Short mmCIF file of C-alpha atoms in Angstrom, two decimals:
data_model
loop_
_atom_site.label_atom_id
_atom_site.label_comp_id
_atom_site.label_asym_id
_atom_site.label_seq_id
_atom_site.Cartn_x
_atom_site.Cartn_y
_atom_site.Cartn_z
CA MET A 1 92.49 -13.42 -160.12
CA LYS A 2 89.88 -15.58 -159.02
CA LEU A 3 90.52 -19.73 -159.01
CA ARG A 4 88.41 -20.80 -161.61
CA LYS A 5 89.01 -24.88 -161.37
CA ILE A 6 90.82 -27.22 -160.11
CA ILE A 7 92.00 -29.91 -161.77
CA ARG A 8 92.67 -33.43 -160.17
CA ILE A 9 94.94 -35.83 -161.45
CA ARG A 10 95.10 -39.51 -160.28
CA ALA A 11 97.32 -42.57 -161.13
CA ILE A 12 98.66 -45.57 -159.89
CA LEU A 13 102.62 -45.23 -159.98
CA LEU A 14 104.27 -48.67 -161.28
CA ALA A 15 107.86 -48.78 -160.01
CA LYS A 16 109.41 -51.06 -162.94
CA SER A 17 112.32 -51.51 -161.16
CA GLY A 18 113.52 -50.98 -157.55
CA LEU A 19 112.59 -47.63 -156.46
CA ARG A 20 114.48 -46.07 -153.68
CA ILE A 21 114.05 -42.79 -151.95
CA GLY A 22 116.65 -42.82 -149.08
CA MET A 23 115.64 -40.55 -145.46
CA SER A 24 118.60 -39.80 -143.39
CA ARG A 25 119.18 -41.03 -139.59
CA ASP A 26 120.23 -39.59 -136.66
CA GLN A 27 121.17 -42.65 -134.54
CA MET A 28 122.38 -45.83 -136.00
CA ALA A 29 122.62 -49.31 -134.20
CA ILE A 30 124.98 -51.92 -134.18
CA GLY A 31 123.72 -54.31 -137.72
CA ASP A 32 121.90 -51.32 -139.08
CA LEU A 33 120.95 -50.38 -142.72
CA ASP A 34 122.78 -47.26 -143.56
CA ASN A 35 120.76 -46.56 -146.69
CA PRO A 36 117.42 -47.14 -145.63
CA VAL A 37 114.28 -45.86 -147.50
CA ILE A 38 112.21 -43.05 -146.22
CA ARG A 39 109.06 -44.94 -144.39
CA ASN A 40 105.75 -43.78 -142.84
CA PRO A 41 106.11 -43.40 -139.04
CA LEU A 42 102.77 -44.41 -138.16
CA THR A 43 102.70 -48.08 -140.25
CA GLU A 44 106.55 -48.61 -141.67
CA GLU A 45 105.54 -48.46 -145.07
CA PRO A 46 107.55 -47.16 -147.28
CA TYR A 47 106.10 -43.97 -149.41
CA ILE A 48 107.32 -41.53 -152.12
CA PRO A 49 106.98 -37.64 -150.71
CA GLY A 50 105.17 -35.53 -152.85
CA SER A 51 108.25 -33.02 -152.33
CA SER A 52 110.48 -36.18 -154.16
CA LEU A 53 108.15 -36.59 -157.09
CA LYS A 54 107.50 -32.40 -157.98
CA GLY A 55 110.94 -31.78 -156.87
CA LYS A 56 111.66 -34.39 -159.94
CA LEU A 57 109.10 -33.14 -162.52
CA ARG A 58 110.49 -29.39 -161.86
CA TYR A 59 113.67 -30.09 -162.58
CA LEU A 60 112.93 -32.58 -165.71
CA LEU A 61 111.25 -29.55 -166.98
CA GLU A 62 113.74 -27.15 -166.27
CA TRP A 63 115.99 -29.29 -168.05
CA ALA A 64 113.48 -30.04 -171.26
CA LEU A 65 112.95 -25.93 -170.89
CA GLY A 66 117.35 -25.17 -170.62
CA GLY A 67 118.59 -21.58 -171.02
CA ASP A 68 118.33 -19.64 -167.84
CA TYR A 69 116.69 -22.71 -165.59
CA ILE A 70 120.44 -24.19 -165.89
CA LEU A 71 122.55 -21.54 -166.04
CA LYS A 72 121.72 -19.09 -163.34
CA SER A 73 120.59 -21.86 -161.39
CA LYS A 74 123.94 -21.81 -160.00
CA ASP A 75 123.85 -18.87 -157.13
CA LYS A 76 120.64 -19.79 -155.90
CA HIS A 77 118.74 -23.35 -155.40
CA VAL A 78 116.60 -22.70 -158.50
CA TYR A 79 116.01 -20.16 -161.35
CA ALA A 80 114.13 -17.54 -159.61
CA SER A 81 112.59 -15.67 -163.30
CA PRO A 82 111.93 -12.24 -163.40
CA ASP A 83 108.34 -13.06 -165.76
CA PRO A 84 105.08 -13.96 -164.04
CA GLN A 85 104.37 -15.88 -166.93
CA ASP A 86 107.29 -18.09 -166.51
CA PRO A 87 105.86 -21.55 -166.99
CA VAL A 88 108.22 -22.84 -164.15
CA ALA A 89 107.46 -20.45 -161.19
CA ARG A 90 103.02 -20.64 -161.87
CA ILE A 91 103.31 -24.66 -161.86
CA PHE A 92 105.62 -25.24 -159.31
CA GLY A 93 106.11 -22.11 -157.53
CA LEU A 94 108.88 -19.97 -156.63
CA ALA A 95 109.74 -17.66 -153.29
CA PRO A 96 110.02 -14.40 -153.88
CA GLU A 97 112.78 -12.26 -152.35
CA ASN A 98 112.27 -9.43 -150.24
CA ASN A 99 112.28 -6.78 -152.22
CA PRO A 100 109.29 -4.79 -153.21
CA GLU A 101 109.46 -5.53 -157.18
CA SER A 102 110.22 -9.49 -156.76
CA LEU A 103 106.72 -9.25 -154.40
CA ARG A 104 104.43 -7.25 -157.20
CA ILE A 105 105.34 -10.06 -159.74
CA ALA A 106 104.87 -12.67 -157.15
CA GLN A 107 101.72 -11.35 -156.70
CA GLU A 108 100.91 -11.13 -160.32
CA ARG A 109 101.99 -15.02 -161.12
CA GLY A 110 99.95 -15.92 -158.17
CA PRO A 111 99.51 -19.08 -155.91
CA THR A 112 101.41 -21.92 -156.62
CA ARG A 113 99.22 -23.97 -159.60
CA LEU A 114 101.06 -27.25 -158.90
CA LEU A 115 100.09 -29.39 -155.58
CA VAL A 116 101.41 -32.84 -155.81
CA ARG A 117 100.65 -35.16 -152.90
CA ASP A 118 102.43 -38.30 -150.49
CA ALA A 119 102.21 -41.33 -152.32
CA TYR A 120 101.23 -44.52 -150.28
CA LEU A 121 101.34 -48.43 -151.32
CA THR A 122 98.41 -49.52 -152.69
CA GLU A 123 96.39 -51.86 -150.87
CA ASP A 124 97.06 -54.93 -153.55
CA SER A 125 100.79 -53.61 -153.65
CA LYS A 126 100.41 -53.90 -149.86
CA ARG A 127 99.32 -57.28 -149.43
CA GLU A 128 102.16 -58.65 -151.65
CA LEU A 129 105.05 -57.07 -150.17
CA GLU A 130 103.60 -58.73 -147.06
CA ARG A 131 104.45 -61.89 -148.22
CA VAL A 132 108.07 -60.61 -148.62
CA ALA A 133 107.97 -59.35 -145.55
CA ALA A 134 107.07 -62.63 -144.48
CA ARG A 135 110.71 -63.57 -145.83
CA GLY A 136 112.92 -61.16 -143.45
CA GLY A 137 112.32 -58.07 -145.54
CA LEU A 138 109.55 -54.80 -143.95
CA TYR A 139 108.00 -53.94 -147.57
CA THR A 140 111.49 -53.51 -149.26
CA GLU A 141 114.75 -55.94 -150.44
CA ILE A 142 118.00 -55.49 -149.51
CA LYS A 143 120.35 -55.48 -152.66
CA GLN A 144 123.51 -56.07 -152.06
CA GLU A 145 126.51 -54.23 -154.24
CA VAL A 146 129.76 -54.33 -154.70
CA PHE A 147 132.32 -51.89 -155.82
CA ILE A 148 135.03 -52.92 -157.80
CA PRO A 149 138.69 -51.36 -157.15
CA ARG A 150 139.81 -50.60 -160.89
CA LEU A 151 143.71 -51.78 -159.94
CA GLY A 152 142.32 -55.34 -158.23
CA GLY A 153 142.00 -55.67 -154.38
CA ASN A 154 138.94 -56.69 -152.47
CA ALA A 155 135.52 -55.82 -153.51
CA ASN A 156 133.84 -53.79 -151.38
CA PRO A 157 130.56 -54.49 -150.29
CA ARG A 158 127.34 -51.76 -149.60
CA THR A 159 123.79 -52.90 -148.96
CA THR A 160 121.00 -50.43 -150.24
CA GLU A 161 117.35 -50.74 -149.40
CA ARG A 162 115.07 -50.46 -152.12
CA VAL A 163 110.96 -50.97 -152.70
CA PRO A 164 110.88 -53.87 -155.31
CA ALA A 165 110.23 -53.85 -158.52
CA GLY A 166 106.23 -54.53 -159.03
CA ALA A 167 105.09 -51.94 -156.14
CA ARG A 168 102.34 -49.40 -157.14
CA PHE A 169 101.85 -46.41 -155.50
CA GLY A 170 98.44 -44.11 -155.58
CA VAL A 171 99.30 -40.66 -156.89
CA GLU A 172 97.40 -37.99 -156.51
CA MET A 173 97.65 -34.23 -158.18
CA THR A 174 95.93 -30.73 -157.85
CA TYR A 175 96.05 -28.06 -160.17
CA ARG A 176 94.58 -24.86 -159.53
CA VAL A 177 93.87 -22.86 -162.97
CA LEU A 178 93.32 -19.17 -162.40
CA ASP A 179 93.42 -18.17 -165.89
CA ALA A 180 93.54 -19.01 -169.67
CA LEU A 181 97.41 -19.64 -169.48
CA ASP A 182 97.39 -22.16 -166.57
CA GLU A 183 94.91 -24.45 -169.41
CA GLU A 184 97.78 -24.07 -171.70
CA TYR A 185 100.54 -25.04 -169.29
CA PHE A 186 98.67 -27.57 -167.81
CA LYS A 187 98.82 -29.58 -171.59
CA LYS A 188 102.11 -27.88 -172.52
CA TYR A 189 104.52 -28.50 -169.25
CA LEU A 190 103.07 -30.42 -166.67
CA LEU A 191 101.79 -33.33 -168.98
CA LYS A 192 105.29 -32.99 -170.61
CA ALA A 193 107.43 -32.98 -167.12
CA LEU A 194 104.95 -36.39 -166.28
CA LYS A 195 106.33 -38.29 -169.91
CA LEU A 196 109.58 -37.22 -169.09
CA LEU A 197 108.77 -38.53 -165.35
CA GLU A 198 108.66 -42.00 -167.29
CA LEU A 199 111.63 -41.52 -169.46
CA ASP A 200 114.16 -40.54 -166.82
CA GLY A 201 113.51 -42.22 -163.23
CA LEU A 202 112.20 -41.17 -159.72
CA GLY A 203 114.60 -41.66 -156.26
CA GLY A 204 118.54 -42.33 -156.56
CA HIS A 205 120.66 -44.52 -158.67
CA ILE A 206 118.53 -44.11 -162.09
CA SER A 207 121.64 -44.27 -164.08
CA ARG A 208 122.20 -48.19 -162.61
CA GLY A 209 118.56 -48.71 -163.38
CA TYR A 210 116.67 -48.00 -160.02
CA GLY A 211 113.63 -46.36 -160.43
CA GLN A 212 111.46 -46.54 -163.74
CA VAL A 213 108.78 -45.74 -162.83
CA PHE A 214 105.09 -45.94 -165.18
CA PHE A 215 101.46 -44.64 -164.78
CA LEU A 216 99.03 -46.85 -165.16
CA HIS A 217 95.33 -45.56 -165.05
CA PRO A 218 93.50 -46.62 -161.76
CA GLY A 219 90.17 -47.25 -163.20
CA LYS A 220 90.60 -49.40 -165.93
CA PRO A 221 91.88 -52.76 -166.79
CA TRP A 222 96.32 -52.67 -166.13
CA GLU A 223 96.93 -55.17 -169.19
CA GLY A 224 96.95 -53.66 -172.30
CA GLN A 225 98.23 -49.94 -170.66
CA GLU A 226 101.56 -50.12 -171.96
CA ASP A 227 100.47 -49.06 -175.27
CA LEU A 228 98.57 -45.92 -174.73
CA PRO A 229 99.76 -42.82 -174.25
CA LEU A 230 100.15 -40.45 -171.07
CA GLU A 231 97.11 -39.09 -171.68
CA GLU A 232 94.79 -41.98 -171.21
CA ARG A 233 96.48 -43.78 -168.39
CA LEU A 234 96.36 -40.87 -166.38
CA GLU A 235 92.20 -39.90 -164.65
CA ILE A 236 91.78 -36.56 -165.35
CA GLN A 237 89.38 -34.67 -163.58
CA GLU A 238 88.04 -31.43 -162.77
CA VAL A 239 86.71 -31.00 -159.76
CA PRO A 240 83.63 -28.29 -159.32
CA LEU A 241 84.22 -25.07 -156.89
CA MET B 1 76.76 -23.11 -124.89
CA ARG B 2 75.71 -24.82 -128.10
CA LEU B 3 78.43 -25.27 -130.64
CA THR B 4 79.42 -27.09 -134.08
CA LEU B 5 81.62 -29.80 -134.41
CA PHE B 6 83.93 -30.05 -137.25
CA ARG B 7 85.78 -34.21 -137.24
CA LEU B 8 89.47 -33.25 -139.43
CA TYR B 9 90.97 -36.49 -140.46
CA PHE B 10 94.54 -35.62 -141.23
CA GLN B 11 95.32 -37.80 -144.59
CA SER B 12 99.38 -36.68 -144.29
CA PRO B 13 102.08 -35.09 -142.02
CA LEU B 14 102.00 -31.28 -141.46
CA LYS B 15 104.20 -29.19 -139.60
CA GLU B 16 101.24 -28.55 -136.69
CA LEU B 17 97.64 -29.10 -135.79
CA PRO B 18 95.62 -25.99 -136.95
CA ARG B 19 95.47 -23.26 -134.69
CA ALA B 20 92.41 -20.79 -134.69
CA PRO B 21 93.86 -17.80 -136.62
CA SER B 22 95.96 -19.50 -138.89
CA LEU B 23 93.02 -21.42 -140.12
CA LEU B 24 91.23 -18.09 -140.38
CA GLY B 25 93.65 -17.06 -142.00
CA HIS B 26 92.92 -19.80 -144.64
CA LEU B 27 89.67 -19.96 -144.51
CA LEU B 28 89.50 -16.05 -145.71
CA TRP B 29 91.92 -16.65 -148.52
CA TRP B 30 89.61 -19.58 -149.91
CA TYR B 31 87.37 -16.69 -149.79
CA ARG B 32 89.11 -14.67 -151.30
CA TYR B 33 90.05 -16.83 -154.60
CA THR B 34 86.13 -17.66 -154.89
CA HIS B 35 84.07 -15.01 -154.24
CA GLY B 36 86.65 -12.45 -155.51
CA ARG B 37 88.26 -9.86 -153.52
CA GLU B 38 85.44 -7.16 -153.25
CA ALA B 39 83.56 -9.86 -151.55
CA LEU B 40 86.69 -10.45 -149.01
CA GLU B 41 86.37 -6.95 -148.08
CA GLU B 42 82.64 -6.59 -147.41
CA LEU B 43 83.28 -9.37 -145.24
CA LEU B 44 85.68 -7.92 -143.53
CA ALA B 45 84.18 -4.51 -143.15
CA GLU B 46 82.03 -5.67 -139.96
CA PRO B 47 82.96 -7.99 -137.12
CA LEU B 48 83.33 -11.75 -138.03
CA PRO B 49 79.89 -13.37 -136.41
CA PHE B 50 81.62 -16.63 -135.59
CA ARG B 51 84.73 -17.45 -133.49
CA LEU B 52 86.95 -20.96 -134.47
CA SER B 53 88.72 -22.90 -131.75
CA SER B 54 92.07 -25.02 -132.40
CA VAL B 55 92.31 -28.29 -132.92
CA PHE B 56 92.29 -30.61 -130.59
CA PRO B 57 92.30 -34.48 -130.63
CA GLU B 58 88.35 -35.05 -130.29
CA GLY B 59 87.52 -35.38 -126.63
CA TRP B 60 90.25 -33.64 -125.36
CA LEU B 61 90.54 -30.31 -124.09
CA PRO B 62 93.50 -28.02 -123.41
CA ARG B 63 94.02 -27.78 -119.60
CA PRO B 64 92.92 -24.58 -118.01
CA LYS B 65 95.68 -22.29 -116.55
CA LEU B 66 93.94 -22.77 -113.02
CA PRO B 67 95.81 -21.34 -110.18
CA PRO B 68 97.90 -23.99 -109.26
CA VAL B 69 97.60 -26.92 -106.12
CA GLN B 70 101.18 -27.26 -104.17
CA VAL B 71 101.68 -31.28 -104.38
CA GLU B 72 105.27 -32.81 -102.46
CA GLU B 73 105.60 -35.81 -104.35
CA THR B 74 108.18 -35.16 -107.28
CA GLU B 75 106.79 -37.93 -109.62
CA LYS B 76 102.77 -36.46 -109.39
CA ARG B 77 104.53 -32.82 -109.47
CA LYS B 78 106.26 -33.51 -113.03
CA ALA B 79 103.08 -35.80 -113.86
CA LEU B 80 100.87 -32.76 -113.25
CA LYS B 81 103.35 -30.04 -114.93
CA ASN B 82 104.04 -32.14 -117.67
CA LEU B 83 99.47 -32.65 -118.62
CA ARG B 84 99.25 -30.38 -121.54
CA LEU B 85 95.48 -32.03 -122.43
CA VAL B 86 92.55 -33.10 -120.48
CA SER B 87 89.63 -35.60 -121.00
CA LEU B 88 86.63 -34.13 -121.39
CA GLU B 89 85.27 -35.92 -117.94
CA THR B 90 88.28 -34.36 -116.47
CA PHE B 91 87.81 -30.81 -117.60
CA ALA B 92 83.71 -30.86 -116.41
CA ARG B 93 85.92 -31.61 -113.00
CA LEU B 94 88.41 -29.18 -113.51
CA ALA B 95 85.95 -26.57 -114.91
CA GLU B 96 84.11 -26.83 -111.21
CA GLU B 97 86.12 -27.60 -108.49
CA GLY B 98 89.61 -26.35 -109.36
CA GLU B 99 92.93 -27.67 -110.04
CA GLY B 100 92.54 -30.03 -107.29
CA ALA B 101 90.56 -32.51 -109.40
CA LEU B 102 93.57 -33.26 -111.50
CA LEU B 103 95.28 -34.98 -108.43
CA THR B 104 92.35 -38.04 -108.88
CA ALA B 105 92.45 -37.33 -112.47
CA PRO B 106 93.16 -40.61 -114.63
CA GLU B 107 95.39 -38.15 -117.17
CA LEU B 108 97.99 -38.19 -113.97
CA SER B 109 97.85 -42.13 -113.88
CA GLY B 110 98.75 -42.57 -117.56
CA LYS B 111 95.77 -41.79 -119.75
CA THR B 112 97.20 -39.88 -122.81
CA PRO B 113 95.34 -38.31 -125.68
CA PRO B 114 95.72 -39.71 -129.31
CA GLU B 115 99.38 -37.87 -130.16
CA PRO B 116 101.12 -37.42 -133.72
CA LYS B 117 103.81 -38.78 -134.01
CA ARG B 118 107.25 -37.14 -134.68
CA LEU B 119 109.14 -37.73 -137.18
CA ARG B 120 112.63 -35.40 -138.74
CA ARG B 121 112.10 -35.63 -142.89
CA SER B 122 114.99 -34.67 -144.37
CA ARG B 123 114.84 -33.14 -148.12
CA VAL B 124 117.93 -32.18 -150.68
CA GLY B 125 117.87 -29.30 -153.75
CA ILE B 126 118.47 -30.94 -156.84
CA ASP B 127 121.67 -29.34 -158.20
CA ARG B 128 120.31 -28.23 -162.32
CA ALA B 129 123.85 -28.85 -163.31
CA THR B 130 124.66 -32.41 -162.53
CA GLY B 131 121.02 -33.97 -161.55
CA ALA B 132 122.46 -34.83 -158.24
CA ALA B 133 122.23 -33.60 -154.29
CA ARG B 134 123.67 -30.62 -154.03
CA LYS B 135 126.14 -29.80 -151.87
CA GLY B 136 125.10 -27.32 -148.80
CA ILE B 137 121.04 -28.01 -149.60
CA LEU B 138 119.80 -29.96 -147.83
CA PHE B 139 116.43 -29.38 -145.32
CA ALA B 140 115.63 -31.63 -142.42
CA GLU B 141 111.83 -30.86 -140.62
CA GLU B 142 110.47 -32.15 -138.17
CA LEU B 143 106.68 -32.95 -139.25
CA LEU B 144 103.57 -34.80 -136.81
CA PHE B 145 102.38 -37.85 -138.60
CA PRO B 146 98.73 -37.62 -136.84
CA ASP B 147 96.90 -41.04 -137.18
CA PRO B 148 94.47 -40.76 -139.99
CA GLN B 149 91.63 -42.83 -138.61
CA THR B 150 91.74 -40.46 -135.57
CA PRO B 151 89.49 -37.65 -135.25
CA TYR B 152 90.56 -34.59 -134.24
CA ALA B 153 87.59 -31.78 -133.37
CA LEU B 154 87.07 -28.34 -134.77
CA TYR B 155 84.54 -25.98 -133.08
CA LEU B 156 82.66 -23.03 -133.97
CA LEU B 157 80.78 -20.38 -132.04
CA GLY B 158 78.35 -18.31 -134.44
CA ASP B 159 77.27 -18.55 -138.04
CA PRO B 160 79.55 -17.82 -140.64
CA PRO B 161 78.04 -16.61 -143.81
CA PHE B 162 79.43 -18.75 -146.04
CA ASP B 163 79.22 -22.75 -146.01
CA PRO B 164 82.22 -23.35 -143.16
CA LYS B 165 81.80 -27.10 -144.39
CA GLU B 166 82.39 -26.33 -147.81
CA ALA B 167 85.38 -24.03 -146.66
CA LEU B 168 87.18 -26.65 -144.38
CA ALA B 169 86.75 -29.28 -147.59
CA PHE B 170 88.68 -26.73 -150.11
CA VAL B 171 91.32 -26.59 -147.13
CA GLY B 172 91.61 -29.70 -146.34
CA GLU B 173 92.53 -30.83 -150.28
CA MET B 174 94.68 -28.15 -150.68
CA GLY B 175 96.48 -28.36 -147.25
CA TYR B 176 96.56 -26.48 -144.35
CA GLY B 177 99.62 -25.44 -143.52
CA GLY B 178 103.67 -24.90 -144.93
CA LYS B 179 104.23 -26.83 -147.41
CA ALA B 180 101.01 -27.87 -148.80
CA SER B 181 102.07 -27.66 -152.67
CA VAL B 182 104.41 -31.04 -151.57
CA GLY B 183 101.23 -32.88 -150.29
CA LEU B 184 101.30 -31.96 -146.50
CA GLY B 185 98.55 -30.49 -144.35
CA ARG B 186 95.60 -32.82 -146.08
CA PHE B 187 93.11 -33.98 -143.55
CA ARG B 188 88.54 -34.92 -144.46
CA VAL B 189 85.94 -33.45 -142.98
CA GLU B 190 82.99 -34.44 -141.09
CA GLY B 191 79.99 -32.55 -139.82
CA PRO B 192 78.54 -30.39 -138.93
CA PHE B 193 77.23 -32.05 -136.04
CA PRO B 194 75.63 -30.23 -133.06
CA CYS B 195 77.61 -30.19 -130.03
CA GLU B 196 78.06 -28.99 -126.21
CA LEU B 197 81.00 -28.62 -124.15
CA PRO B 198 81.42 -28.65 -120.65
CA GLU B 199 81.46 -25.82 -118.28
CA ALA B 200 80.87 -24.68 -114.82
CA LYS B 201 77.25 -23.74 -114.18
CA THR B 202 78.31 -20.86 -112.24
CA PRO B 203 81.55 -19.55 -114.22
CA THR B 204 83.26 -17.04 -112.66
CA ALA B 205 85.55 -17.03 -115.45
CA HIS B 206 86.28 -18.24 -118.78
CA MET B 207 88.94 -20.67 -120.29
CA THR B 208 90.15 -20.29 -123.95
CA LEU B 209 90.55 -22.84 -126.85
CA ALA B 210 91.95 -20.43 -129.40
CA PRO B 211 94.85 -18.01 -129.05
CA GLY B 212 93.84 -14.55 -127.31
CA PRO B 213 95.17 -11.36 -126.65
CA LEU B 214 97.13 -10.81 -123.56
CA GLU B 215 94.76 -7.91 -122.26
CA GLY B 216 92.10 -9.02 -120.40
CA ALA B 217 93.68 -12.31 -119.45
CA LEU B 218 93.85 -13.56 -116.17
CA TYR B 219 95.75 -16.68 -115.59
CA TYR B 220 97.76 -17.41 -119.06
CA GLU B 221 100.92 -18.68 -120.73
CA LEU B 222 101.69 -16.67 -123.25
CA GLU B 223 103.94 -16.93 -126.59
CA PRO B 224 105.65 -14.73 -128.67
CA TYR B 225 104.46 -15.13 -132.02
CA TRP B 226 105.53 -13.51 -135.66
CA GLY B 227 104.46 -15.89 -137.86
CA ARG B 228 104.83 -15.82 -142.24
CA LEU B 229 102.22 -13.85 -144.04
CA GLY B 230 100.11 -16.24 -146.10
CA GLY B 231 98.43 -16.12 -149.21
CA GLY B 232 99.86 -14.10 -151.95
CA TYR B 233 103.10 -13.42 -149.70
CA VAL B 234 103.91 -16.75 -149.10
CA GLY B 235 107.72 -17.61 -149.24
CA ALA B 236 108.62 -13.72 -149.21
CA THR B 237 110.84 -12.52 -146.10
CA PRO B 238 108.68 -10.40 -144.19
CA PHE B 239 107.29 -11.99 -141.11
CA LYS B 240 104.15 -10.60 -139.23
CA ARG B 241 105.95 -8.50 -136.08
CA PRO B 242 106.69 -10.19 -133.48
CA HIS B 243 103.81 -10.06 -130.29
CA LEU B 244 102.67 -11.54 -127.88
CA ARG B 245 99.55 -13.76 -127.50
CA THR B 246 97.92 -16.34 -124.76
CA ARG B 247 97.93 -19.74 -125.48
CA GLU B 248 94.78 -22.25 -125.80
CA GLY B 249 94.09 -22.78 -121.57
CA SER B 250 94.37 -19.35 -120.89
CA LEU B 251 91.28 -17.61 -118.53
CA TYR B 252 90.02 -14.36 -118.75
CA ARG B 253 87.59 -12.79 -116.33
CA GLU B 254 85.43 -11.45 -119.01
CA VAL B 255 85.40 -12.83 -122.82
CA PRO B 256 86.61 -9.46 -124.53
CA GLY B 257 85.53 -8.93 -128.54
CA PRO B 258 87.57 -9.95 -131.44
CA LEU B 259 90.64 -7.71 -131.03
CA ALA B 260 92.42 -7.00 -134.60
CA LEU B 261 96.09 -6.24 -133.51
CA ASP B 262 98.51 -4.52 -136.10
CA VAL B 263 101.43 -6.46 -137.21
CA THR B 264 102.74 -5.08 -140.22
CA PRO B 265 105.90 -5.66 -140.59
CA LEU B 266 108.71 -2.86 -140.67
CA GLU B 267 109.05 -3.27 -144.49
CA PRO B 268 104.96 -3.46 -145.63
CA PRO B 269 104.58 -6.37 -148.34
CA GLU B 270 103.17 -3.60 -150.61
CA GLU B 271 102.76 0.23 -149.72
CA GLY B 272 99.80 0.93 -148.01
CA VAL B 273 99.24 -2.07 -147.10
CA ARG B 274 98.24 -2.85 -143.10
CA VAL B 275 98.48 -6.88 -141.57
CA TYR B 276 96.14 -7.84 -139.26
CA GLU B 277 96.25 -10.67 -136.12
CA LEU B 278 92.86 -11.17 -135.39
CA LEU B 279 92.75 -13.04 -132.13
CA GLN B 280 89.16 -14.39 -130.55
CA VAL B 281 88.88 -16.00 -127.10
CA PHE B 282 86.28 -18.77 -128.04
CA PRO B 283 85.46 -19.07 -124.07
CA LEU B 284 84.47 -22.13 -121.99
CA GLY B 285 82.95 -20.91 -118.62
CA VAL B 286 85.00 -22.21 -115.19
CA ARG B 287 85.28 -21.12 -111.91
CA VAL B 288 88.06 -19.44 -110.18
#
């Protein structure tokens, strides 16, 4: 097993609706938000952790493939396929059990092919959001929602922090190609998962309209990309070794 | 001593700043994946002709474990106790004059190294049936966030039989340490730069910039270590067999050769496989 090449995918992720990737907090001051978004502690800017993006891609692909991925994932975090050619385990990785057979399969399968980076706000998007900051927020909007009790009574308000629609993040992923099957899986499964992400969503509350995302090619004018297929809206490069 | 310096600029959070044995493991896995298994076995048949240091903020070195000085004043004693890194200027004085030089060092009155910020980040497992966060699968991990503009120094002694910048750039691109597949541990590399570090003119001992073996250590700080197996065994439960090693800053009278500690777990990851931890002292001369 030898590394043949690396494929790098770059894109701008456009939040078409408010995007909320939350974080938990250890302490809360009086008047604090109870649902903050995750932020870089150095810059206080919201970002998309690679784990959120990768986890959602994996989840969508597993649902698209169905079967054991859903039915047998109950006892474990994810379904551990015994097949070294299993596309999900190959692309997204799988921690082997501590037994010789599982380790043998892991070795035959090889390392995780897909690496997903944390996605940070683009410079121009940051400047736009700084104008929001001047109006009291901190690169985000505080959205007020109300829960309505079905049998009358008082409305129960809740506040949620989210990155406003229109924000853009620089996305970068790396895909390792160790054999011909990896090349096939890149087109067949990874691009499919990215398409599903645009149709589904990212982050929390997507069933209520949050988290609609759209990929834009970073090197092309953004106007007119709405009608292009996904493959043409991603910058896909082969990195020489 | 003539060294080679590489500057690392961290582009993402990571679990721990790179330390010599783990970084060496990463470089050897790079060699394995790009040159093949036979080439790696050939490389490891002879003692490696180079030594790597752990990574520190540029301009700072670990405080040498010199014989301590007695300090009456409580505040000063506590400040002295908490000092982990010293500037190159302070190190030059310490190497010649001993720990007494620390009492007048700017580090005791607030000069601090650029430490990465810490943040506890939580992650949840998604329930495949409902799509919501799954009860009982909440991970909390404390991550380091180094400033992406701050250079961190990696020192190299000797000549590796491969291009070290190419290897480091690959590791930086793929990510160092755990959770690299979700974006942790990325760095950008600059270098190589020729470099000299301060040392005592007539040293009587050597301070190490990398974790070292307990054998032959003079003044030292120990750490128990039982790291996970890397590369093809990522995620597997077997850990290396626990062992003791000295931390960076420990002192040695002589510079020992590389020590390959057998740390194979009681249940080896594969039949017939032995696992070794390579400990090499990266020496800087000091007077004790």
